[in-house]
Coordinates of C-alpha atoms in Angstrom, one line a residue:
Chain A
M15 CA 7.3 -55.6 9.3
N16 CA 4.3 -55.8 6.9
K17 CA 1.1 -53.8 7.2
I18 CA -1.0 -56.3 8.6
G19 CA 1.2 -56.8 11.3
R20 CA 1.5 -53.3 12.2
I21 CA -2.2 -52.9 12.4
I22 CA -2.5 -56.0 14.6
L23 CA 0.2 -54.6 16.9
Y24 CA -1.5 -51.0 16.9
A25 CA -4.8 -52.7 18.0
L26 CA -3.0 -54.4 20.8
L27 CA -1.7 -51.3 22.1
L28 CA -4.9 -49.4 21.8
L29 CA -6.9 -52.2 23.4
H30 CA -4.7 -52.2 26.3
L31 CA -4.6 -48.2 26.5
V32 CA -8.4 -48.1 26.6
I33 CA -8.4 -50.9 29.4
T34 CA -5.6 -49.1 31.5
G35 CA -6.9 -45.5 30.8
Y36 CA -10.6 -45.6 30.4
P37 CA -11.6 -46.3 34.1
F38 CA -9.7 -43.0 34.8
V39 CA -11.6 -41.1 32.1
W40 CA -14.9 -42.5 33.5
M41 CA -13.7 -41.6 37.2
T42 CA -13.0 -38.0 36.2
I43 CA -16.1 -37.7 34.3
S44 CA -18.3 -39.2 37.1
A45 CA -16.9 -36.6 39.7
F46 CA -18.5 -33.7 37.4
K47 CA -22.2 -35.3 37.7
D48 CA -24.2 -35.0 40.5
N49 CA -25.3 -38.2 42.2
K50 CA -28.4 -38.7 40.5
E51 CA -27.1 -38.1 37.0
Y52 CA -24.1 -40.7 38.0
F53 CA -27.1 -43.4 38.2
A54 CA -29.2 -42.2 35.6
N55 CA -26.5 -41.6 33.0
P56 CA -23.4 -43.7 34.0
W57 CA -21.7 -43.6 30.6
G58 CA -22.5 -40.2 28.8
L59 CA -20.9 -36.7 29.7
P60 CA -22.5 -34.9 32.4
S61 CA -25.5 -32.6 31.1
E62 CA -23.8 -29.7 33.3
W63 CA -20.2 -29.8 34.4
K64 CA -20.5 -29.3 38.3
F65 CA -17.4 -28.4 40.2
S66 CA -19.4 -28.5 43.6
N67 CA -18.2 -32.3 44.2
F68 CA -14.6 -31.4 44.2
V69 CA -15.3 -28.7 46.8
D70 CA -17.3 -30.8 48.9
A71 CA -14.8 -33.8 48.9
W72 CA -12.1 -31.2 49.6
N73 CA -13.8 -29.8 52.7
Q74 CA -15.3 -33.0 54.2
G75 CA -11.9 -34.6 55.1
I76 CA -9.7 -35.1 51.8
S77 CA -7.8 -32.0 52.4
G78 CA -6.7 -33.0 55.7
Y79 CA -5.9 -36.6 54.7
L80 CA -3.7 -35.1 51.9
F81 CA -1.7 -32.9 54.3
N82 CA -1.3 -35.8 56.6
S83 CA 0.1 -38.1 53.9
L84 CA 2.4 -35.3 52.6
Y85 CA 3.7 -34.6 56.0
I86 CA 4.4 -38.0 57.2
T87 CA 5.9 -38.9 53.6
V88 CA 8.2 -36.1 53.6
F89 CA 9.5 -36.8 57.3
S90 CA 10.1 -40.5 56.6
V91 CA 11.8 -40.1 53.2
A92 CA 14.0 -37.7 54.6
G93 CA 14.8 -39.9 57.8
L94 CA 15.1 -42.7 55.2
L95 CA 17.7 -41.1 53.3
L96 CA 19.8 -39.8 56.2
V97 CA 19.9 -43.5 58.0
A98 CA 20.4 -45.2 54.9
T99 CA 23.4 -43.1 53.4
L100 CA 25.2 -43.1 56.9
I101 CA 25.3 -46.8 57.2
G102 CA 25.9 -47.3 53.5
Y103 CA 28.9 -44.8 53.8
Y104 CA 30.4 -46.5 56.7
L105 CA 30.1 -50.0 55.3
S106 CA 31.8 -48.8 52.1
V107 CA 34.7 -46.8 53.6
R108 CA 35.3 -48.9 56.8
P109 CA 34.3 -52.4 56.0
F110 CA 34.9 -54.8 58.8
R111 CA 34.9 -58.5 59.5
G112 CA 31.0 -59.1 59.2
S113 CA 30.0 -56.0 57.2
K114 CA 29.1 -58.5 54.3
V115 CA 26.8 -60.5 56.5
L116 CA 25.2 -57.6 57.8
L117 CA 24.5 -56.4 54.1
G118 CA 23.1 -59.6 53.3
A119 CA 20.8 -59.3 56.4
F120 CA 19.4 -56.2 54.8
F121 CA 19.0 -57.7 51.9
L122 CA 17.1 -60.4 53.2
G123 CA 14.8 -58.1 54.8
M124 CA 13.3 -57.4 51.4
L125 CA 11.8 -60.9 51.5
I126 CA 9.9 -60.2 54.8
P127 CA 6.3 -59.5 54.7
V128 CA 5.2 -56.5 56.7
H129 CA 2.3 -58.8 58.3
S130 CA 4.8 -60.9 59.8
T131 CA 5.8 -58.0 62.1
L132 CA 2.5 -56.4 62.7
I133 CA 1.0 -58.1 66.0
P134 CA 4.5 -57.5 67.9
L135 CA 4.7 -53.9 66.4
F136 CA 1.1 -53.1 67.6
T137 CA 1.8 -54.6 71.1
M138 CA 5.1 -52.8 71.2
A139 CA 3.4 -49.5 70.2
N140 CA 0.7 -49.9 73.0
A141 CA 3.4 -50.8 75.6
T142 CA 5.6 -47.8 74.8
G143 CA 2.9 -45.5 74.4
T144 CA 3.6 -44.7 70.7
Y145 CA 0.5 -46.0 69.5
D146 CA -1.5 -43.4 67.3
T147 CA 1.5 -41.3 67.2
F148 CA 3.7 -40.1 64.6
W149 CA 6.4 -42.5 65.5
S150 CA 4.2 -45.5 65.0
L151 CA 4.2 -44.7 61.2
F152 CA 7.5 -42.9 60.7
L153 CA 9.6 -45.8 62.2
P154 CA 8.2 -48.6 60.3
Y155 CA 8.3 -46.6 57.0
I156 CA 12.1 -46.2 57.6
A157 CA 12.5 -49.7 58.5
F158 CA 10.7 -51.4 55.6
N159 CA 12.5 -49.0 53.0
L160 CA 15.9 -49.4 54.6
P161 CA 16.8 -52.8 52.8
I162 CA 16.9 -51.3 49.3
A163 CA 17.8 -47.8 50.3
V164 CA 21.0 -49.2 52.0
F165 CA 21.8 -51.5 49.3
L166 CA 21.4 -48.5 46.8
S167 CA 23.7 -46.2 48.7
Y168 CA 26.4 -48.9 49.6
T169 CA 26.7 -49.8 45.8
F170 CA 26.9 -46.1 45.0
F171 CA 29.6 -45.4 47.5
Q172 CA 31.6 -48.4 46.5
S173 CA 31.6 -46.9 43.0
I174 CA 33.4 -43.6 44.1
P175 CA 37.3 -44.1 44.1
K176 CA 38.9 -44.4 47.3
D177 CA 41.4 -41.6 46.5
L178 CA 38.5 -39.2 47.1
E179 CA 38.5 -40.0 50.8
E180 CA 42.2 -40.0 51.1
A181 CA 42.1 -36.6 49.6
A182 CA 39.7 -35.3 52.2
V183 CA 41.7 -36.6 55.0
V184 CA 44.6 -34.7 53.5
D185 CA 42.5 -31.7 53.5
G186 CA 41.8 -32.3 57.2
C187 CA 38.3 -33.9 57.2
G188 CA 37.3 -36.4 59.7
I189 CA 35.0 -39.0 58.7
Y190 CA 32.2 -37.0 59.8
Q191 CA 33.1 -34.0 57.6
T192 CA 34.0 -36.3 54.6
F193 CA 30.6 -37.6 54.9
F194 CA 28.4 -34.5 55.3
K195 CA 30.7 -32.3 53.1
V196 CA 31.9 -34.7 50.2
Y197 CA 29.8 -38.0 50.1
F198 CA 26.4 -36.9 51.0
P199 CA 26.4 -34.3 48.3
L200 CA 27.9 -36.4 45.8
A201 CA 25.2 -39.1 46.4
K202 CA 22.3 -36.9 44.8
P203 CA 21.4 -39.4 41.9
I204 CA 20.9 -42.2 44.5
L205 CA 19.1 -39.9 46.7
A206 CA 16.8 -39.0 43.9
T207 CA 16.1 -42.8 43.1
V208 CA 15.5 -43.7 46.8
T209 CA 13.4 -40.6 47.2
I210 CA 11.0 -41.6 44.3
L211 CA 10.8 -45.3 45.5
S212 CA 10.1 -44.7 49.1
F213 CA 8.0 -41.6 48.5
F214 CA 5.3 -43.8 46.6
N215 CA 5.8 -46.9 48.9
I216 CA 5.0 -44.7 52.0
M217 CA 2.5 -42.3 50.4
N218 CA 0.4 -45.5 49.2
D219 CA 1.0 -47.5 52.0
F220 CA -2.4 -48.7 53.6
V221 CA -1.8 -51.4 56.2
F222 CA 0.4 -49.4 58.8
P223 CA -2.2 -46.5 59.3
L224 CA -4.9 -49.3 59.4
V225 CA -3.3 -51.0 62.2
M226 CA -1.2 -48.3 64.2
V227 CA -3.1 -45.1 63.9
S228 CA -6.6 -44.1 64.9
K229 CA -6.8 -40.3 65.3
E230 CA -8.0 -38.3 62.3
S231 CA -4.7 -36.1 62.5
L232 CA -2.5 -39.3 61.5
K233 CA -4.7 -40.9 59.0
T234 CA -3.2 -40.8 55.5
L235 CA -4.9 -40.8 52.3
P236 CA -5.3 -44.4 51.6
L237 CA -7.1 -45.0 55.2
G238 CA -8.7 -41.6 55.0
L239 CA -10.4 -42.5 51.6
M240 CA -11.8 -45.8 53.0
M241 CA -13.1 -43.9 55.7
F242 CA -14.5 -41.2 53.3
K243 CA -16.0 -43.6 51.2
G244 CA -17.5 -45.3 54.4
N245 CA -19.3 -42.1 55.4
F246 CA -20.6 -41.2 51.8
S247 CA -21.0 -44.6 50.7
A248 CA -24.2 -43.9 48.6
N249 CA -22.9 -40.7 47.2
Y250 CA -20.7 -42.3 44.3
S251 CA -20.1 -39.0 42.4
L252 CA -18.8 -37.4 45.4
I253 CA -16.5 -40.3 46.1
S254 CA -15.3 -40.0 42.4
A255 CA -14.5 -36.5 43.1
A256 CA -12.3 -37.3 46.1
L257 CA -10.6 -40.3 44.1
V258 CA -10.0 -37.6 41.4
I259 CA -8.2 -35.0 43.9
T260 CA -6.0 -37.7 45.5
T261 CA -4.8 -39.0 41.9
A262 CA -4.4 -35.6 40.5
P263 CA -1.2 -34.6 42.3
I264 CA 0.4 -37.9 41.5
I265 CA -0.4 -37.7 37.9
I266 CA 0.8 -34.3 37.6
L267 CA 4.2 -35.1 39.3
Y268 CA 4.4 -38.1 37.0
T269 CA 3.9 -36.1 33.8
F270 CA 6.9 -33.8 34.6
L271 CA 9.1 -36.5 36.1
Q272 CA 8.1 -39.6 34.5
K273 CA 11.5 -40.5 33.0
Y274 CA 13.0 -40.6 36.5
I275 CA 10.0 -42.1 38.2
Q276 CA 10.0 -45.1 35.7
K277 CA 14.0 -45.3 36.2
G278 CA 13.6 -44.9 39.8
V279 CA 10.9 -47.5 40.2
V280 CA 12.8 -50.1 38.1
A281 CA 16.1 -49.4 39.9
G282 CA 14.4 -50.4 43.1
S283 CA 12.1 -53.0 41.7
V284 CA 14.0 -55.4 43.9
K285 CA 11.3 -54.5 46.1
G286 CA 8.4 -54.1 43.9
Chain B
M25 CA 44.0 -42.7 59.1
H26 CA 41.1 -44.8 60.4
E27 CA 39.6 -44.1 63.8
K28 CA 40.9 -46.1 66.6
G29 CA 39.5 -47.2 69.8
I30 CA 36.7 -45.1 71.5
K31 CA 36.8 -42.7 68.6
R32 CA 36.0 -45.8 66.2
L33 CA 33.3 -46.9 68.5
V34 CA 31.8 -43.7 68.7
S35 CA 31.9 -43.3 64.7
G36 CA 30.8 -46.7 64.2
S37 CA 27.6 -46.3 66.4
F38 CA 26.9 -43.0 64.8
F39 CA 26.9 -44.1 61.2
M40 CA 25.3 -47.4 61.6
G41 CA 23.4 -47.1 64.9
P42 CA 20.3 -45.6 63.7
A43 CA 19.8 -47.8 60.7
L44 CA 20.6 -51.1 63.0
L45 CA 18.5 -49.9 65.7
I46 CA 15.4 -49.4 63.4
F47 CA 16.2 -52.5 61.5
T48 CA 16.5 -54.6 64.6
G49 CA 13.6 -53.0 66.6
I50 CA 11.1 -52.8 63.8
I51 CA 11.8 -56.1 61.6
I52 CA 14.0 -58.6 63.4
L53 CA 12.7 -58.3 66.9
P54 CA 9.0 -58.3 65.8
I55 CA 9.7 -61.6 63.7
L56 CA 11.1 -63.2 66.7
M57 CA 8.4 -62.1 68.9
S58 CA 5.7 -63.2 66.3
M59 CA 7.2 -66.7 66.7
Y60 CA 7.2 -66.5 70.4
Y61 CA 3.7 -65.4 70.6
S62 CA 2.7 -68.3 68.2
L63 CA 3.4 -70.6 71.2
F64 CA 0.6 -68.9 73.4
Q65 CA -3.1 -68.6 73.6
W66 CA -3.5 -64.7 73.8
D67 CA -6.0 -62.1 73.2
G68 CA -3.7 -59.3 73.8
I69 CA -5.4 -58.3 77.1
S70 CA -5.4 -61.3 79.6
E71 CA -2.1 -63.4 80.6
K72 CA -0.7 -65.3 77.8
I73 CA -1.1 -69.0 78.4
F74 CA 1.4 -71.3 77.0
I75 CA 0.2 -74.0 74.7
A76 CA 3.4 -75.0 72.8
F77 CA 2.7 -76.2 69.4
D78 CA -1.4 -76.4 69.7
N79 CA -1.7 -73.2 67.3
Y80 CA 0.3 -75.1 65.0
S81 CA -2.2 -78.3 65.0
R82 CA -4.9 -76.1 65.0
L83 CA -3.5 -74.3 61.7
M84 CA -3.3 -77.8 60.1
H85 CA -6.9 -78.6 60.7
D86 CA -8.3 -75.1 60.1
P87 CA -10.3 -75.4 56.9
V88 CA -10.2 -71.7 56.3
L89 CA -6.6 -71.5 56.4
W90 CA -6.4 -74.0 53.5
I91 CA -8.9 -71.9 51.7
S92 CA -6.8 -69.2 52.2
L93 CA -3.5 -70.6 51.2
K94 CA -5.4 -72.2 48.1
N95 CA -6.7 -68.6 47.3
S96 CA -3.1 -67.2 47.8
I97 CA -1.8 -69.8 45.5
W98 CA -4.4 -68.9 42.7
L99 CA -3.5 -65.4 43.4
T100 CA 0.0 -65.9 42.5
L101 CA -0.6 -68.2 39.6
G102 CA -2.9 -65.4 38.2
A103 CA -0.2 -62.8 38.8
L104 CA 2.5 -65.1 37.3
L105 CA 0.4 -66.2 34.2
I106 CA -1.2 -62.8 33.1
Q107 CA 1.0 -60.1 34.4
L108 CA 4.4 -61.5 33.3
P109 CA 3.4 -62.7 30.0
V110 CA 1.2 -59.9 29.0
G111 CA 3.9 -57.3 30.3
L112 CA 6.6 -59.3 28.1
M113 CA 4.4 -59.0 25.0
F114 CA 3.8 -55.3 25.3
A115 CA 7.5 -54.8 26.2
I116 CA 8.3 -56.5 22.8
I117 CA 5.7 -54.7 21.1
L118 CA 6.9 -51.5 22.4
G119 CA 10.5 -52.5 21.2
Y120 CA 9.3 -52.0 17.4
K121 CA 9.2 -48.5 18.2
L122 CA 5.8 -47.8 16.5
K123 CA 4.6 -44.2 16.4
G124 CA 3.1 -43.1 19.8
S125 CA 5.1 -45.8 21.8
N126 CA 6.4 -43.5 24.5
F127 CA 2.7 -42.2 25.1
F128 CA 1.5 -45.8 25.2
K129 CA 4.2 -46.9 27.7
S130 CA 3.5 -43.8 30.1
I131 CA -0.3 -44.5 30.3
Y132 CA 0.4 -48.1 30.9
F133 CA 2.6 -47.2 33.7
T134 CA -0.1 -45.0 35.5
P135 CA -1.8 -47.6 37.8
V136 CA 1.6 -48.7 39.4
M137 CA 1.9 -45.4 41.3
L138 CA -1.4 -45.1 42.6
S139 CA -2.6 -46.3 45.9
T140 CA -4.5 -49.5 46.4
A141 CA -7.3 -47.5 48.0
V142 CA -7.9 -45.4 45.0
L143 CA -8.0 -48.3 42.7
G144 CA -10.0 -50.6 45.2
I145 CA -12.7 -47.8 45.4
L146 CA -12.6 -47.1 41.6
W147 CA -13.0 -50.8 40.6
G148 CA -15.6 -51.5 43.2
Q149 CA -17.7 -48.8 41.4
I150 CA -16.8 -50.5 38.2
Y151 CA -17.9 -53.8 39.5
D152 CA -21.1 -52.7 41.1
P153 CA -23.8 -55.0 40.4
N154 CA -26.6 -52.2 39.6
F155 CA -24.7 -49.3 38.4
G156 CA -21.4 -50.5 37.5
L157 CA -19.5 -49.9 34.4
L158 CA -18.8 -53.7 33.7
N159 CA -22.4 -54.7 34.0
N160 CA -23.5 -51.7 31.8
V161 CA -21.1 -52.7 29.1
L162 CA -22.2 -56.3 29.1
I163 CA -25.8 -55.5 28.7
S164 CA -25.3 -53.1 26.1
L165 CA -23.6 -55.6 24.3
G166 CA -26.5 -57.9 24.8
L167 CA -24.6 -60.2 27.1
E168 CA -26.9 -59.9 30.0
Q169 CA -26.4 -63.4 31.0
W170 CA -22.9 -62.5 32.0
T171 CA -23.6 -60.1 34.2
H172 CA -22.7 -60.7 38.0
A173 CA -22.5 -59.2 41.4
W174 CA -18.9 -59.5 40.9
L175 CA -17.4 -59.0 44.3
G176 CA -20.4 -60.5 46.0
E177 CA -20.6 -63.9 44.3
E178 CA -18.4 -66.7 45.6
S179 CA -17.4 -67.8 41.9
T180 CA -16.4 -64.4 40.9
A181 CA -14.8 -62.5 44.0
L182 CA -11.3 -63.8 43.7
L183 CA -11.0 -63.6 40.1
S184 CA -12.3 -60.0 40.1
V185 CA -9.6 -59.1 42.6
I186 CA -7.1 -60.9 40.7
A187 CA -7.9 -59.1 37.5
V188 CA -7.5 -55.9 39.1
V189 CA -4.1 -56.7 40.8
A190 CA -3.2 -57.6 37.1
W191 CA -4.5 -54.4 35.6
Q192 CA -2.4 -52.5 38.1
Y193 CA 0.8 -54.3 37.8
I194 CA 1.2 -55.2 34.0
G195 CA 2.5 -51.7 33.3
F196 CA 5.2 -52.4 36.1
Y197 CA 6.5 -55.4 34.1
I198 CA 6.3 -53.7 30.8
I199 CA 8.8 -51.1 32.1
V200 CA 10.9 -53.6 33.7
Y201 CA 10.9 -55.7 30.5
V202 CA 11.5 -52.6 28.2
G203 CA 14.6 -51.8 30.1
A204 CA 16.1 -55.2 29.7
L205 CA 15.2 -55.4 26.2
Q206 CA 17.0 -52.1 25.4
G207 CA 20.2 -53.8 26.6
I208 CA 20.1 -56.1 23.7
S209 CA 22.2 -54.3 20.9
D210 CA 20.3 -53.7 17.7
E211 CA 23.2 -55.1 15.8
V212 CA 22.4 -58.9 17.0
L213 CA 18.6 -58.2 16.1
E214 CA 19.7 -56.9 12.7
A215 CA 22.1 -59.5 12.1
A216 CA 19.3 -62.3 13.0
R217 CA 16.8 -60.4 10.4
V218 CA 19.5 -60.6 7.5
E219 CA 20.1 -64.1 8.2
G220 CA 16.3 -64.5 7.5
A221 CA 15.4 -65.4 11.2
S222 CA 11.4 -65.0 11.7
E223 CA 10.3 -62.5 14.2
W224 CA 9.0 -65.3 16.3
R225 CA 12.4 -66.9 16.2
I226 CA 14.0 -63.7 17.3
I227 CA 11.8 -63.4 20.1
F228 CA 12.3 -67.0 21.6
S229 CA 15.8 -67.7 20.6
I230 CA 17.4 -64.3 21.1
Q231 CA 15.2 -62.0 23.3
I232 CA 13.8 -64.0 25.9
P233 CA 17.3 -66.0 26.6
L234 CA 19.0 -62.9 26.6
I235 CA 16.7 -61.4 29.4
W236 CA 16.6 -64.5 31.3
P237 CA 18.0 -63.0 34.4
T238 CA 15.3 -60.3 34.5
I239 CA 12.8 -62.8 33.9
T240 CA 14.0 -64.8 37.0
F241 CA 14.1 -61.5 38.7
T242 CA 10.6 -60.7 37.8
V243 CA 9.2 -64.3 38.6
L244 CA 10.7 -64.2 42.2
N245 CA 9.4 -60.5 42.9
C246 CA 5.9 -61.6 41.4
V247 CA 5.8 -64.6 43.5
I248 CA 7.0 -62.7 46.9
N249 CA 4.6 -59.9 46.4
S250 CA 1.5 -62.0 45.4
L251 CA 1.8 -64.4 48.4
K252 CA 1.7 -61.6 51.1
Y253 CA -1.0 -59.6 49.1
F254 CA -3.5 -58.0 51.1
D255 CA -4.6 -54.4 50.2
L256 CA -7.4 -55.1 47.5
I257 CA -8.7 -58.0 49.2
Y258 CA -9.4 -56.2 52.2
I259 CA -10.5 -53.1 50.4
M260 CA -12.8 -54.6 47.9
T261 CA -14.0 -58.0 49.4
G262 CA -13.0 -58.1 53.0
G263 CA -12.0 -62.0 52.3
G264 CA -15.7 -62.6 51.5
P265 CA -18.3 -63.8 50.4
N266 CA -17.8 -66.9 52.8
N267 CA -14.0 -66.8 52.8
A268 CA -14.2 -67.2 48.9
S269 CA -11.5 -64.7 48.6
E270 CA -9.7 -64.9 51.8
V271 CA -5.9 -65.1 51.4
L272 CA -3.1 -65.9 53.8
A273 CA -2.3 -62.3 55.0
S274 CA -6.0 -61.0 55.0
Y275 CA -6.9 -64.3 57.3
M276 CA -4.0 -63.5 59.6
M277 CA -5.0 -59.8 60.0
R278 CA -8.7 -61.1 60.6
N279 CA -7.5 -63.3 63.2
A280 CA -5.2 -60.9 64.7
F281 CA -7.0 -57.6 64.7
R282 CA -10.8 -58.4 64.5
L283 CA -11.1 -61.4 66.5
M284 CA -8.2 -60.6 68.9
D285 CA -6.6 -64.0 68.6
Y286 CA -2.9 -62.8 68.6
G287 CA -1.5 -66.3 69.2
Y288 CA -3.2 -67.7 66.2
G289 CA -2.5 -64.6 64.3
S290 CA 1.1 -64.9 65.1
T291 CA 1.0 -68.5 64.0
I292 CA -0.6 -67.7 60.6
S293 CA 2.1 -64.9 60.3
T294 CA 4.9 -67.4 61.0
F295 CA 3.7 -69.8 58.5
L296 CA 3.3 -66.9 55.9
L297 CA 6.8 -65.8 56.5
L298 CA 8.5 -69.4 56.4
F299 CA 6.3 -70.3 53.2
G300 CA 7.3 -67.4 51.4
L301 CA 11.1 -67.8 52.3
A302 CA 11.0 -71.5 51.4
L303 CA 9.2 -70.7 48.0
A304 CA 11.6 -67.8 47.2
F305 CA 14.6 -70.3 47.7
I306 CA 13.1 -72.9 45.7
I307 CA 12.3 -70.4 42.9
S308 CA 15.7 -68.8 42.7
K309 CA 17.5 -72.3 42.9
G310 CA 15.2 -73.5 40.2
L311 CA 15.4 -70.6 37.8
G312 CA 19.0 -70.3 38.6
Q313 CA 19.3 -73.6 36.7
G314 CA 17.8 -71.9 33.7
N315 CA 20.3 -69.3 33.8
K316 CA 23.1 -71.7 33.6
K317 CA 21.3 -73.4 30.6
F318 CA 21.1 -70.2 28.6
Q319 CA 24.7 -69.2 29.3

């Protein structure tokens, strides 16, 4: 490629880099200013790098929301992995008439907008007393991530030669032991993919906490941030600090795992 | 070696039971219930009143529903016409493996992983009419007449949100297309270059046709997700001003959970579901034809 062509391509790459990256740079710089300086000097570097916004944001609720998010996400992902591999395994080693139809139904599940289920889920939660409990987030998170997780684990178990199960049976393993001792440990790569995918889906979900939860101890970060913003609506630099605190863990995780994260998100991109 | 009789029943329920229960209870059953609710006038508290298809005729005559549908379609078109072409363009550029390509790619992907709440609040600050970055940039460029209350004016609210959605997801499509393009062997491209094919020719006659299945998938993915788009609308504009940025999902949420009109809310959500499924069907048929043509 000639020189001019290269320069144009670089210019495009850099332009998009600035458009994508600069808002985060600006957000981070703003978080180190006090609110007066945020308004007086929106562009420049802070005259003095202050750390107090981070401390305040952390103490005014963000730490709690972060904890809620982690705890709900970890349990939901763990539940999802177990439930999805169980059925994926069974459909793969004990296919029956109708098992393909079942897989197809799960597959169709990816097309279902969550909004089409929200009103009944809300009335069901109220009727069963699960509104504002762990379950009202945990179960929907498993359900809406099941299609892709079942699909990925089924495909994976299909790729394992059938001899393996026969060998396990010869060694005296029943169907349960074969799964827990042989197949589940083998499924590590697919467990990693499903974890990455569903982790971000669940961690970032906004709509279920919005509808299903009202007590502080269940508000996850996305909803918590909105509450935080409502409480401190005029304090822009404090809000920026809250945004930095919630973004930083994800960015750090991403820096170390980017290859896997990109691969995982693409592998599951059927869900988007 | 396979389990028989009662043992088979027990193992079947053990392995498939949890998934089936959760999937049916949380997705299938609520969809059917939603369709059922749509036949009633109901505020969630008092008795349901059966009104057959009255909610659906109300839907047909509801001007805001049509505004929401129109906005949803704009949002979808905006996503299709910005995210996919720009994503493909950058994927092709990254394919030349210029220095720093991996770094660029990593940064481009960052917004994809962040929550819409973070992005909505951040962009709310950028769009702020008085202190926002965007108006500041315009003023310092001497383009004062271009400044707006971006999220507060009817003419710019929806466009402003569409821009942020694109900003977030372009990186996703870049990664997907980069992956697809890597599947094309370098030999094919080299051979074409040796034959004297121009770079444009290579892009349009080799690369795009060869990744057509991926393009099909991204179109479908983009349409399905845009049609049910909700988060940034709710966070940034709340559907306003004056319904100017209301979309199907946000209108459904407003009717159900703010106006407590569960019957009509269910009607909108049923409409959203059926419209989405129909569109997905049509697109996969239509683009499937394209697949055949290229093979």
